[in-house]
mmCIF file of N, CA and C in Angstrom:
data_model
loop_
_atom_site.group_PDB
_atom_site.id
_atom_site.type_symbol
_atom_site.label_atom_id
_atom_site.label_comp_id
_atom_site.label_asym_id
_atom_site.label_seq_id
_atom_site.Cartn_x
_atom_site.Cartn_y
_atom_site.Cartn_z
ATOM 1 N N MET A 14 66.988 108.936 -84.763
ATOM 2 C CA MET A 14 67.409 108.709 -86.114
ATOM 3 C C MET A 14 68.932 108.687 -86.139
ATOM 4 N N THR A 15 69.501 107.714 -86.782
ATOM 5 C CA THR A 15 70.954 107.632 -86.916
ATOM 6 C C THR A 15 71.321 107.690 -88.388
ATOM 7 N N PHE A 16 72.522 108.187 -88.633
ATOM 8 C CA PHE A 16 73.026 108.311 -89.996
ATOM 9 C C PHE A 16 74.200 107.367 -90.181
ATOM 10 N N PRO A 17 74.368 106.845 -91.388
ATOM 11 C CA PRO A 17 75.535 105.990 -91.628
ATOM 12 C C PRO A 17 76.818 106.782 -91.416
ATOM 13 N N PRO A 18 77.878 106.156 -90.898
ATOM 14 C CA PRO A 18 79.122 106.865 -90.586
ATOM 15 C C PRO A 18 79.761 107.542 -91.792
ATOM 16 N N ASP A 19 79.563 107.004 -92.976
ATOM 17 C CA ASP A 19 80.213 107.595 -94.147
ATOM 18 C C ASP A 19 79.334 108.612 -94.866
ATOM 19 N N LEU A 20 78.240 109.042 -94.234
ATOM 20 C CA LEU A 20 77.342 109.999 -94.862
ATOM 21 C C LEU A 20 78.042 111.321 -95.168
ATOM 22 N N ALA A 21 78.874 111.791 -94.244
ATOM 23 C CA ALA A 21 79.594 113.047 -94.475
ATOM 24 C C ALA A 21 80.512 112.929 -95.677
ATOM 25 N N VAL A 22 81.170 111.802 -95.829
ATOM 26 C CA VAL A 22 82.070 111.593 -96.963
ATOM 27 C C VAL A 22 81.273 111.552 -98.261
ATOM 28 N N GLN A 23 80.119 110.916 -98.235
ATOM 29 C CA GLN A 23 79.278 110.849 -99.426
ATOM 30 C C GLN A 23 78.706 112.220 -99.769
ATOM 31 N N THR A 24 78.343 112.988 -98.749
ATOM 32 C CA THR A 24 77.737 114.295 -98.961
ATOM 33 C C THR A 24 78.769 115.343 -99.357
ATOM 34 N N PHE A 25 79.934 115.294 -98.737
ATOM 35 C CA PHE A 25 80.993 116.265 -98.995
ATOM 36 C C PHE A 25 82.248 115.527 -99.441
ATOM 37 N N PRO A 26 82.357 115.195 -100.730
ATOM 38 C CA PRO A 26 83.496 114.392 -101.187
ATOM 39 C C PRO A 26 84.811 115.163 -101.281
ATOM 40 N N GLU A 27 84.780 116.487 -101.069
ATOM 41 C CA GLU A 27 86.003 117.276 -101.150
ATOM 42 C C GLU A 27 86.963 116.870 -100.038
ATOM 43 N N GLU A 28 88.243 117.157 -100.278
ATOM 44 C CA GLU A 28 89.227 116.886 -99.230
ATOM 45 C C GLU A 28 88.983 117.811 -98.049
ATOM 46 N N LEU A 29 89.166 117.282 -96.861
ATOM 47 C CA LEU A 29 89.041 118.088 -95.659
ATOM 48 C C LEU A 29 90.430 118.468 -95.175
ATOM 49 N N TYR A 30 90.559 119.678 -94.664
ATOM 50 C CA TYR A 30 91.846 120.176 -94.204
ATOM 51 C C TYR A 30 91.742 120.591 -92.746
ATOM 52 N N ALA A 31 92.797 120.363 -92.021
ATOM 53 C CA ALA A 31 92.870 120.867 -90.649
ATOM 54 C C ALA A 31 93.241 122.343 -90.722
ATOM 55 N N ILE A 32 92.432 123.169 -90.128
ATOM 56 C CA ILE A 32 92.696 124.606 -90.159
ATOM 57 C C ILE A 32 93.531 124.959 -88.938
ATOM 58 N N ARG A 33 94.685 125.494 -89.202
ATOM 59 C CA ARG A 33 95.572 125.882 -88.108
ATOM 60 C C ARG A 33 95.193 127.280 -87.620
ATOM 61 N N GLY A 34 95.637 127.560 -86.409
ATOM 62 C CA GLY A 34 95.390 128.868 -85.830
ATOM 63 C C GLY A 34 96.395 129.886 -86.342
ATOM 64 N N LYS A 35 96.541 130.928 -85.598
ATOM 65 C CA LYS A 35 97.450 132.007 -85.965
ATOM 66 C C LYS A 35 98.881 131.651 -85.574
ATOM 67 N N THR A 36 99.811 132.404 -86.110
ATOM 68 C CA THR A 36 101.207 132.274 -85.712
ATOM 69 C C THR A 36 101.372 132.885 -84.323
ATOM 70 N N ILE A 37 102.079 132.188 -83.468
ATOM 71 C CA ILE A 37 102.370 132.693 -82.127
ATOM 72 C C ILE A 37 103.734 133.366 -82.157
ATOM 73 N N VAL A 38 103.796 134.585 -81.642
ATOM 74 C CA VAL A 38 105.063 135.296 -81.489
ATOM 75 C C VAL A 38 105.288 135.486 -79.995
ATOM 76 N N LEU A 39 106.430 135.004 -79.529
ATOM 77 C CA LEU A 39 106.782 135.090 -78.112
ATOM 78 C C LEU A 39 107.832 136.173 -77.898
ATOM 79 N N ILE A 40 107.602 137.012 -76.909
ATOM 80 C CA ILE A 40 108.591 138.017 -76.508
ATOM 81 C C ILE A 40 108.717 137.952 -74.983
ATOM 82 N N PRO A 41 109.907 138.274 -74.433
ATOM 83 C CA PRO A 41 110.106 138.123 -72.989
ATOM 84 C C PRO A 41 109.673 139.320 -72.141
ATOM 85 N N GLN A 42 109.397 140.459 -72.773
ATOM 86 C CA GLN A 42 109.034 141.660 -72.021
ATOM 87 C C GLN A 42 107.710 142.202 -72.545
ATOM 88 N N HIS A 43 107.037 142.967 -71.699
ATOM 89 C CA HIS A 43 105.787 143.585 -72.125
ATOM 90 C C HIS A 43 106.034 144.496 -73.317
ATOM 91 N N TRP A 44 105.046 144.588 -74.163
ATOM 92 C CA TRP A 44 105.134 145.358 -75.402
ATOM 93 C C TRP A 44 105.604 146.786 -75.143
ATOM 94 N N GLU A 45 105.156 147.385 -74.052
ATOM 95 C CA GLU A 45 105.510 148.772 -73.733
ATOM 96 C C GLU A 45 107.001 148.941 -73.440
ATOM 97 N N ALA A 46 107.697 147.859 -73.103
ATOM 98 C CA ALA A 46 109.129 147.931 -72.792
ATOM 99 C C ALA A 46 109.980 148.081 -74.048
ATOM 100 N N TYR A 47 109.392 147.842 -75.206
ATOM 101 C CA TYR A 47 110.140 147.932 -76.461
ATOM 102 C C TYR A 47 110.047 149.340 -77.029
ATOM 103 N N THR A 48 111.137 149.773 -77.650
ATOM 104 C CA THR A 48 111.158 151.092 -78.278
ATOM 105 C C THR A 48 110.351 151.049 -79.572
ATOM 106 N N GLU A 49 110.047 152.202 -80.108
ATOM 107 C CA GLU A 49 109.324 152.266 -81.387
ATOM 108 C C GLU A 49 110.131 151.590 -82.495
ATOM 109 N N THR A 50 111.453 151.728 -82.440
ATOM 110 C CA THR A 50 112.318 151.091 -83.439
ATOM 111 C C THR A 50 112.205 149.571 -83.357
ATOM 112 N N GLU A 51 112.190 149.034 -82.152
ATOM 113 C CA GLU A 51 112.078 147.578 -81.972
ATOM 114 C C GLU A 51 110.697 147.069 -82.388
ATOM 115 N N LYS A 52 109.661 147.849 -82.084
ATOM 116 C CA LYS A 52 108.309 147.481 -82.511
ATOM 117 C C LYS A 52 108.212 147.494 -84.036
ATOM 118 N N GLU A 53 108.819 148.499 -84.639
ATOM 119 C CA GLU A 53 108.824 148.595 -86.099
ATOM 120 C C GLU A 53 109.605 147.430 -86.713
ATOM 121 N N LEU A 54 110.698 147.033 -86.071
ATOM 122 C CA LEU A 54 111.478 145.892 -86.548
ATOM 123 C C LEU A 54 110.620 144.628 -86.564
ATOM 124 N N LEU A 55 109.879 144.377 -85.491
ATOM 125 C CA LEU A 55 109.013 143.199 -85.456
ATOM 126 C C LEU A 55 107.958 143.283 -86.554
ATOM 127 N N SER A 56 107.402 144.446 -86.737
ATOM 128 C CA SER A 56 106.403 144.626 -87.791
ATOM 129 C C SER A 56 106.993 144.333 -89.167
ATOM 130 N N LYS A 57 108.216 144.800 -89.414
ATOM 131 C CA LYS A 57 108.886 144.542 -90.695
ATOM 132 C C LYS A 57 109.199 143.056 -90.871
ATOM 133 N N ILE A 58 109.626 142.403 -89.802
ATOM 134 C CA ILE A 58 109.912 140.966 -89.864
ATOM 135 C C ILE A 58 108.641 140.212 -90.236
ATOM 136 N N LEU A 59 107.548 140.549 -89.573
ATOM 137 C CA LEU A 59 106.277 139.878 -89.861
ATOM 138 C C LEU A 59 105.811 140.154 -91.289
ATOM 139 N N ASN A 60 105.911 141.408 -91.722
ATOM 140 C CA ASN A 60 105.507 141.752 -93.091
ATOM 141 C C ASN A 60 106.322 140.987 -94.121
ATOM 142 N N ALA A 61 107.595 140.754 -93.839
ATOM 143 C CA ALA A 61 108.466 140.041 -94.779
ATOM 144 C C ALA A 61 108.009 138.604 -95.002
ATOM 145 N N VAL A 62 107.322 138.034 -94.016
ATOM 146 C CA VAL A 62 106.807 136.666 -94.164
ATOM 147 C C VAL A 62 105.280 136.673 -94.279
ATOM 148 N N LYS A 63 104.771 137.809 -94.757
ATOM 149 C CA LYS A 63 103.347 137.958 -95.066
ATOM 150 C C LYS A 63 102.430 137.806 -93.847
ATOM 151 N N LEU A 64 102.875 138.345 -92.724
ATOM 152 C CA LEU A 64 102.066 138.372 -91.504
ATOM 153 C C LEU A 64 101.938 139.814 -91.036
ATOM 154 N N LYS A 65 100.931 140.073 -90.212
ATOM 155 C CA LYS A 65 100.740 141.392 -89.622
ATOM 156 C C LYS A 65 100.576 141.233 -88.111
ATOM 157 N N LEU A 66 100.881 142.287 -87.374
ATOM 158 C CA LEU A 66 100.718 142.240 -85.919
ATOM 159 C C LEU A 66 99.286 141.880 -85.537
ATOM 160 N N GLU A 67 98.322 142.369 -86.310
ATOM 161 C CA GLU A 67 96.919 142.111 -86.004
ATOM 162 C C GLU A 67 96.543 140.647 -86.229
ATOM 163 N N GLY A 68 97.349 139.917 -86.989
ATOM 164 C CA GLY A 68 97.012 138.546 -87.338
ATOM 165 C C GLY A 68 97.802 137.487 -86.592
ATOM 166 N N ILE A 69 98.460 137.882 -85.512
ATOM 167 C CA ILE A 69 99.259 136.929 -84.731
ATOM 168 C C ILE A 69 98.746 136.884 -83.300
ATOM 169 N N ILE A 70 99.243 135.919 -82.558
ATOM 170 C CA ILE A 70 99.023 135.886 -81.111
ATOM 171 C C ILE A 70 100.352 136.286 -80.478
ATOM 172 N N LEU A 71 100.385 137.417 -79.809
ATOM 173 C CA LEU A 71 101.600 137.914 -79.166
ATOM 174 C C LEU A 71 101.541 137.541 -77.687
ATOM 175 N N LEU A 72 102.476 136.691 -77.262
ATOM 176 C CA LEU A 72 102.519 136.245 -75.870
ATOM 177 C C LEU A 72 103.791 136.753 -75.197
ATOM 178 N N VAL A 73 103.652 137.230 -73.987
ATOM 179 C CA VAL A 73 104.793 137.701 -73.204
ATOM 180 C C VAL A 73 105.149 136.619 -72.194
ATOM 181 N N GLN A 74 106.284 135.954 -72.440
ATOM 182 C CA GLN A 74 106.764 134.898 -71.552
ATOM 183 C C GLN A 74 108.278 134.845 -71.633
ATOM 184 N N THR A 75 108.931 134.629 -70.501
ATOM 185 C CA THR A 75 110.385 134.467 -70.532
ATOM 186 C C THR A 75 110.761 133.044 -70.916
ATOM 187 N N GLU A 76 109.884 132.085 -70.595
ATOM 188 C CA GLU A 76 110.076 130.684 -70.990
ATOM 189 C C GLU A 76 108.737 130.138 -71.459
ATOM 190 N N ALA A 77 108.797 129.184 -72.382
ATOM 191 C CA ALA A 77 107.562 128.584 -72.892
ATOM 192 C C ALA A 77 107.748 127.088 -73.065
ATOM 193 N N ASP A 78 106.641 126.394 -73.063
ATOM 194 C CA ASP A 78 106.619 124.950 -73.261
ATOM 195 C C ASP A 78 105.733 124.672 -74.470
ATOM 196 N N LEU A 79 106.249 123.916 -75.431
ATOM 197 C CA LEU A 79 105.483 123.626 -76.641
ATOM 198 C C LEU A 79 104.185 122.891 -76.338
ATOM 199 N N ASN A 80 104.194 122.076 -75.311
ATOM 200 C CA ASN A 80 102.971 121.347 -74.962
ATOM 201 C C ASN A 80 101.849 122.295 -74.556
ATOM 202 N N THR A 81 102.199 123.406 -73.930
ATOM 203 C CA THR A 81 101.204 124.413 -73.573
ATOM 204 C C THR A 81 100.770 125.193 -74.807
ATOM 205 N N LEU A 82 101.727 125.522 -75.668
ATOM 206 C CA LEU A 82 101.419 126.306 -76.869
ATOM 207 C C LEU A 82 100.542 125.545 -77.853
ATOM 208 N N LYS A 83 100.597 124.222 -77.822
ATOM 209 C CA LYS A 83 99.831 123.448 -78.801
ATOM 210 C C LYS A 83 98.327 123.624 -78.630
ATOM 211 N N GLU A 84 97.896 124.098 -77.469
ATOM 212 C CA GLU A 84 96.474 124.359 -77.254
ATOM 213 C C GLU A 84 95.951 125.425 -78.214
ATOM 214 N N PHE A 85 96.826 126.303 -78.685
ATOM 215 C CA PHE A 85 96.440 127.355 -79.629
ATOM 216 C C PHE A 85 96.338 126.835 -81.066
ATOM 217 N N LYS A 86 96.816 125.612 -81.314
ATOM 218 C CA LYS A 86 96.897 125.047 -82.665
ATOM 219 C C LYS A 86 97.570 126.047 -83.622
ATOM 220 N N PRO A 87 98.790 126.457 -83.291
ATOM 221 C CA PRO A 87 99.436 127.519 -84.067
ATOM 222 C C PRO A 87 99.857 127.075 -85.462
ATOM 223 N N ALA A 88 99.902 128.043 -86.367
ATOM 224 C CA ALA A 88 100.443 127.800 -87.700
ATOM 225 C C ALA A 88 101.965 127.711 -87.609
ATOM 226 N N ALA A 89 102.556 128.525 -86.728
ATOM 227 C CA ALA A 89 104.000 128.534 -86.491
ATOM 228 C C ALA A 89 104.237 129.220 -85.152
ATOM 229 N N VAL A 90 105.449 129.052 -84.620
ATOM 230 C CA VAL A 90 105.839 129.720 -83.377
ATOM 231 C C VAL A 90 107.157 130.435 -83.636
ATOM 232 N N LEU A 91 107.156 131.751 -83.429
ATOM 233 C CA LEU A 91 108.371 132.556 -83.566
ATOM 234 C C LEU A 91 108.700 133.125 -82.193
ATOM 235 N N SER A 92 109.901 132.856 -81.727
ATOM 236 C CA SER A 92 110.308 133.313 -80.408
ATOM 237 C C SER A 92 111.434 134.332 -80.535
ATOM 238 N N PHE A 93 111.229 135.489 -79.934
ATOM 239 C CA PHE A 93 112.248 136.536 -79.926
ATOM 240 C C PHE A 93 112.696 136.767 -78.489
ATOM 241 N N GLY A 94 113.638 135.932 -78.034
ATOM 242 C CA GLY A 94 114.176 136.083 -76.689
ATOM 243 C C GLY A 94 113.507 135.218 -75.641
ATOM 244 N N THR A 95 112.467 134.509 -76.001
ATOM 245 C CA THR A 95 111.804 133.591 -75.072
ATOM 246 C C THR A 95 112.396 132.206 -75.251
ATOM 247 N N LYS A 96 112.830 131.609 -74.156
ATOM 248 C CA LYS A 96 113.405 130.260 -74.209
ATOM 249 C C LYS A 96 112.265 129.255 -74.339
ATOM 250 N N ILE A 97 112.384 128.366 -75.316
ATOM 251 C CA ILE A 97 111.406 127.292 -75.487
ATOM 252 C C ILE A 97 112.079 126.001 -75.044
ATOM 253 N N GLN A 98 111.484 125.341 -74.080
ATOM 254 C CA GLN A 98 112.110 124.181 -73.441
ATOM 255 C C GLN A 98 112.545 123.105 -74.430
ATOM 256 N N GLN A 99 111.737 122.814 -75.429
ATOM 257 C CA GLN A 99 112.037 121.702 -76.326
ATOM 258 C C GLN A 99 112.901 122.098 -77.527
ATOM 259 N N VAL A 100 113.268 123.362 -77.639
ATOM 260 C CA VAL A 100 114.044 123.821 -78.799
ATOM 261 C C VAL A 100 115.285 124.555 -78.306
ATOM 262 N N ASN A 101 116.454 124.119 -78.755
ATOM 263 C CA ASN A 101 117.689 124.800 -78.350
ATOM 264 C C ASN A 101 118.586 125.083 -79.548
ATOM 265 N N THR A 102 117.979 125.312 -80.699
ATOM 266 C CA THR A 102 118.741 125.611 -81.911
ATOM 267 C C THR A 102 118.327 126.985 -82.436
ATOM 268 N N PRO A 103 118.977 128.037 -81.957
ATOM 269 C CA PRO A 103 118.595 129.370 -82.422
ATOM 270 C C PRO A 103 118.891 129.570 -83.904
ATOM 271 N N TYR A 104 118.049 130.380 -84.535
ATOM 272 C CA TYR A 104 118.188 130.753 -85.947
ATOM 273 C C TYR A 104 118.132 129.553 -86.884
ATOM 274 N N GLN A 105 117.453 128.513 -86.478
ATOM 275 C CA GLN A 105 117.212 127.357 -87.337
ATOM 276 C C GLN A 105 115.738 127.011 -87.249
ATOM 277 N N ALA A 106 115.127 126.824 -88.399
ATOM 278 C CA ALA A 106 113.728 126.411 -88.416
ATOM 279 C C ALA A 106 113.667 124.966 -87.952
ATOM 280 N N THR A 107 112.911 124.719 -86.923
ATOM 281 C CA THR A 107 112.786 123.383 -86.361
ATOM 282 C C THR A 107 111.339 122.936 -86.495
ATOM 283 N N THR A 108 111.127 121.809 -87.148
ATOM 284 C CA THR A 108 109.785 121.244 -87.193
ATOM 285 C C THR A 108 109.653 120.329 -85.993
ATOM 286 N N THR A 109 108.650 120.587 -85.188
ATOM 287 C CA THR A 109 108.509 119.854 -83.936
ATOM 288 C C THR A 109 107.481 118.744 -84.052
ATOM 289 N N THR A 110 107.408 117.974 -83.015
ATOM 290 C CA THR A 110 106.376 116.947 -82.934
ATOM 291 C C THR A 110 105.033 117.576 -82.595
ATOM 292 N N LEU A 111 105.004 118.870 -82.512
ATOM 293 C CA LEU A 111 103.788 119.625 -82.226
ATOM 294 C C LEU A 111 102.979 119.737 -83.517
ATOM 295 N N ASP A 112 102.483 118.628 -84.004
ATOM 296 C CA ASP A 112 101.685 118.600 -85.234
ATOM 297 C C ASP A 112 102.422 119.236 -86.409
ATOM 298 N N ASP A 113 103.708 118.970 -86.520
ATOM 299 C CA ASP A 113 104.538 119.499 -87.606
ATOM 300 C C ASP A 113 104.536 121.024 -87.683
ATOM 301 N N VAL A 114 104.457 121.681 -86.550
ATOM 302 C CA VAL A 114 104.506 123.138 -86.511
ATOM 303 C C VAL A 114 105.961 123.574 -86.532
ATOM 304 N N VAL A 115 106.255 124.576 -87.341
ATOM 305 C CA VAL A 115 107.609 125.110 -87.413
ATOM 306 C C VAL A 115 107.825 126.065 -86.246
ATOM 307 N N VAL A 116 108.941 125.879 -85.556
ATOM 308 C CA VAL A 116 109.303 126.733 -84.423
ATOM 309 C C VAL A 116 110.642 127.374 -84.738
ATOM 310 N N LEU A 117 110.721 128.676 -84.553
ATOM 311 C CA LEU A 117 111.954 129.403 -84.813
ATOM 312 C C LEU A 117 112.288 130.245 -83.592
ATOM 313 N N VAL A 118 113.490 130.057 -83.069
ATOM 314 C CA VAL A 118 113.944 130.783 -81.887
ATOM 315 C C VAL A 118 115.038 131.757 -82.310
ATOM 316 N N ALA A 119 114.885 133.011 -81.893
ATOM 317 C CA ALA A 119 115.885 134.044 -82.181
ATOM 318 C C ALA A 119 116.124 134.845 -80.903
ATOM 319 N N ASP A 120 117.095 135.735 -80.964
ATOM 320 C CA ASP A 120 117.366 136.602 -79.821
ATOM 321 C C ASP A 120 116.245 137.629 -79.666
ATOM 322 N N ASP A 121 116.224 138.261 -78.503
ATOM 323 C CA ASP A 121 115.264 139.326 -78.244
ATOM 324 C C ASP A 121 115.430 140.420 -79.300
ATOM 325 N N LEU A 122 114.357 141.115 -79.595
ATOM 326 C CA LEU A 122 114.398 142.197 -80.584
ATOM 327 C C LEU A 122 115.474 143.220 -80.236
ATOM 328 N N LYS A 123 115.710 143.435 -78.946
ATOM 329 C CA LYS A 123 116.712 144.405 -78.495
ATOM 330 C C LYS A 123 118.135 143.975 -78.846
ATOM 331 N N ALA A 124 118.349 142.679 -79.064
ATOM 332 C CA ALA A 124 119.697 142.146 -79.293
ATOM 333 C C ALA A 124 119.976 141.797 -80.754
ATOM 334 N N LEU A 125 119.035 142.064 -81.645
ATOM 335 C CA LEU A 125 119.237 141.694 -83.049
ATOM 336 C C LEU A 125 120.143 142.707 -83.750
ATOM 337 N N ASN A 126 121.370 142.283 -84.033
ATOM 338 C CA ASN A 126 122.277 143.121 -84.815
ATOM 339 C C ASN A 126 122.194 142.674 -86.280
ATOM 340 N N ASP A 127 122.982 143.274 -87.156
ATOM 341 C CA ASP A 127 122.897 142.955 -88.585
ATOM 342 C C ASP A 127 123.191 141.489 -88.878
ATOM 343 N N THR A 128 124.190 140.924 -88.217
ATOM 344 C CA THR A 128 124.534 139.515 -88.442
ATOM 345 C C THR A 128 123.382 138.606 -88.029
ATOM 346 N N LYS A 129 122.803 138.866 -86.869
ATOM 347 C CA LYS A 129 121.691 138.046 -86.388
ATOM 348 C C LYS A 129 120.445 138.237 -87.250
ATOM 349 N N LYS A 130 120.255 139.444 -87.767
ATOM 350 C CA LYS A 130 119.114 139.684 -88.664
ATOM 351 C C LYS A 130 119.245 138.860 -89.938
ATOM 352 N N LYS A 131 120.470 138.732 -90.448
ATOM 353 C CA LYS A 131 120.689 137.912 -91.650
ATOM 354 C C LYS A 131 120.400 136.446 -91.359
ATOM 355 N N LEU A 132 120.872 135.953 -90.215
ATOM 356 C CA LEU A 132 120.578 134.569 -89.818
ATOM 357 C C LEU A 132 119.072 134.358 -89.667
ATOM 358 N N LEU A 133 118.410 135.331 -89.057
ATOM 359 C CA LEU A 133 116.967 135.251 -88.861
ATOM 360 C C LEU A 133 116.242 135.216 -90.200
ATOM 361 N N TRP A 134 116.640 136.072 -91.126
ATOM 362 C CA TRP A 134 115.988 136.123 -92.431
ATOM 363 C C TRP A 134 116.148 134.799 -93.175
ATOM 364 N N GLN A 135 117.336 134.213 -93.128
ATOM 365 C CA GLN A 135 117.542 132.914 -93.781
ATOM 366 C C GLN A 135 116.625 131.852 -93.173
ATOM 367 N N ALA A 136 116.536 131.843 -91.853
ATOM 368 C CA ALA A 136 115.685 130.858 -91.179
ATOM 369 C C ALA A 136 114.206 131.107 -91.468
ATOM 370 N N LEU A 137 113.800 132.371 -91.498
ATOM 371 C CA LEU A 137 112.404 132.697 -91.803
ATOM 372 C C LEU A 137 112.026 132.266 -93.213
ATOM 373 N N LYS A 138 112.927 132.511 -94.165
ATOM 374 C CA LYS A 138 112.646 132.093 -95.548
ATOM 375 C C LYS A 138 112.460 130.586 -95.618
ATOM 376 N N GLN A 139 113.347 129.867 -94.948
ATOM 377 C CA GLN A 139 113.267 128.403 -94.951
ATOM 378 C C GLN A 139 111.991 127.924 -94.253
ATOM 379 N N ALA A 140 111.652 128.561 -93.146
ATOM 380 C CA ALA A 140 110.532 128.088 -92.331
ATOM 381 C C ALA A 140 109.167 128.463 -92.888
ATOM 382 N N LEU A 141 109.034 129.682 -93.351
ATOM 383 C CA LEU A 141 107.701 130.185 -93.663
ATOM 384 C C LEU A 141 107.453 130.523 -95.125
ATOM 385 N N LEU A 142 108.489 130.611 -95.923
ATOM 386 C CA LEU A 142 108.290 131.009 -97.315
ATOM 387 C C LEU A 142 108.625 129.922 -98.316
ATOM 388 N N SER A 143 109.056 128.767 -97.857
ATOM 389 C CA SER A 143 109.420 127.711 -98.816
ATOM 390 C C SER A 143 108.319 126.683 -98.950
#
């Protein structure tokens, strides 16, 4: 038995949406290498953009390739100290050819001072809250 190709459209006339995966957060060192203060900082950063540690994919890599990350179908990619080959604009929200996923590169959590935190917050607002 075969069905007409437009049967799904006739049966379900609602708009269909591509469901993205979780936000990927990249860090260059194992989680245990970070102090409680640095872990808390990441948690606060995520909470500020309505994310939680439990709701992200945390990857430990010193370098990453967007073509590899696209397998996760991420909602966004946030890098804290991990170099991403296709992105070289720190503290700027970059929309990539990776299915229009926003990628944001910042310094490692250990290196975020007040000035860099302000730059990060501006980029996060632009990337994830606008």
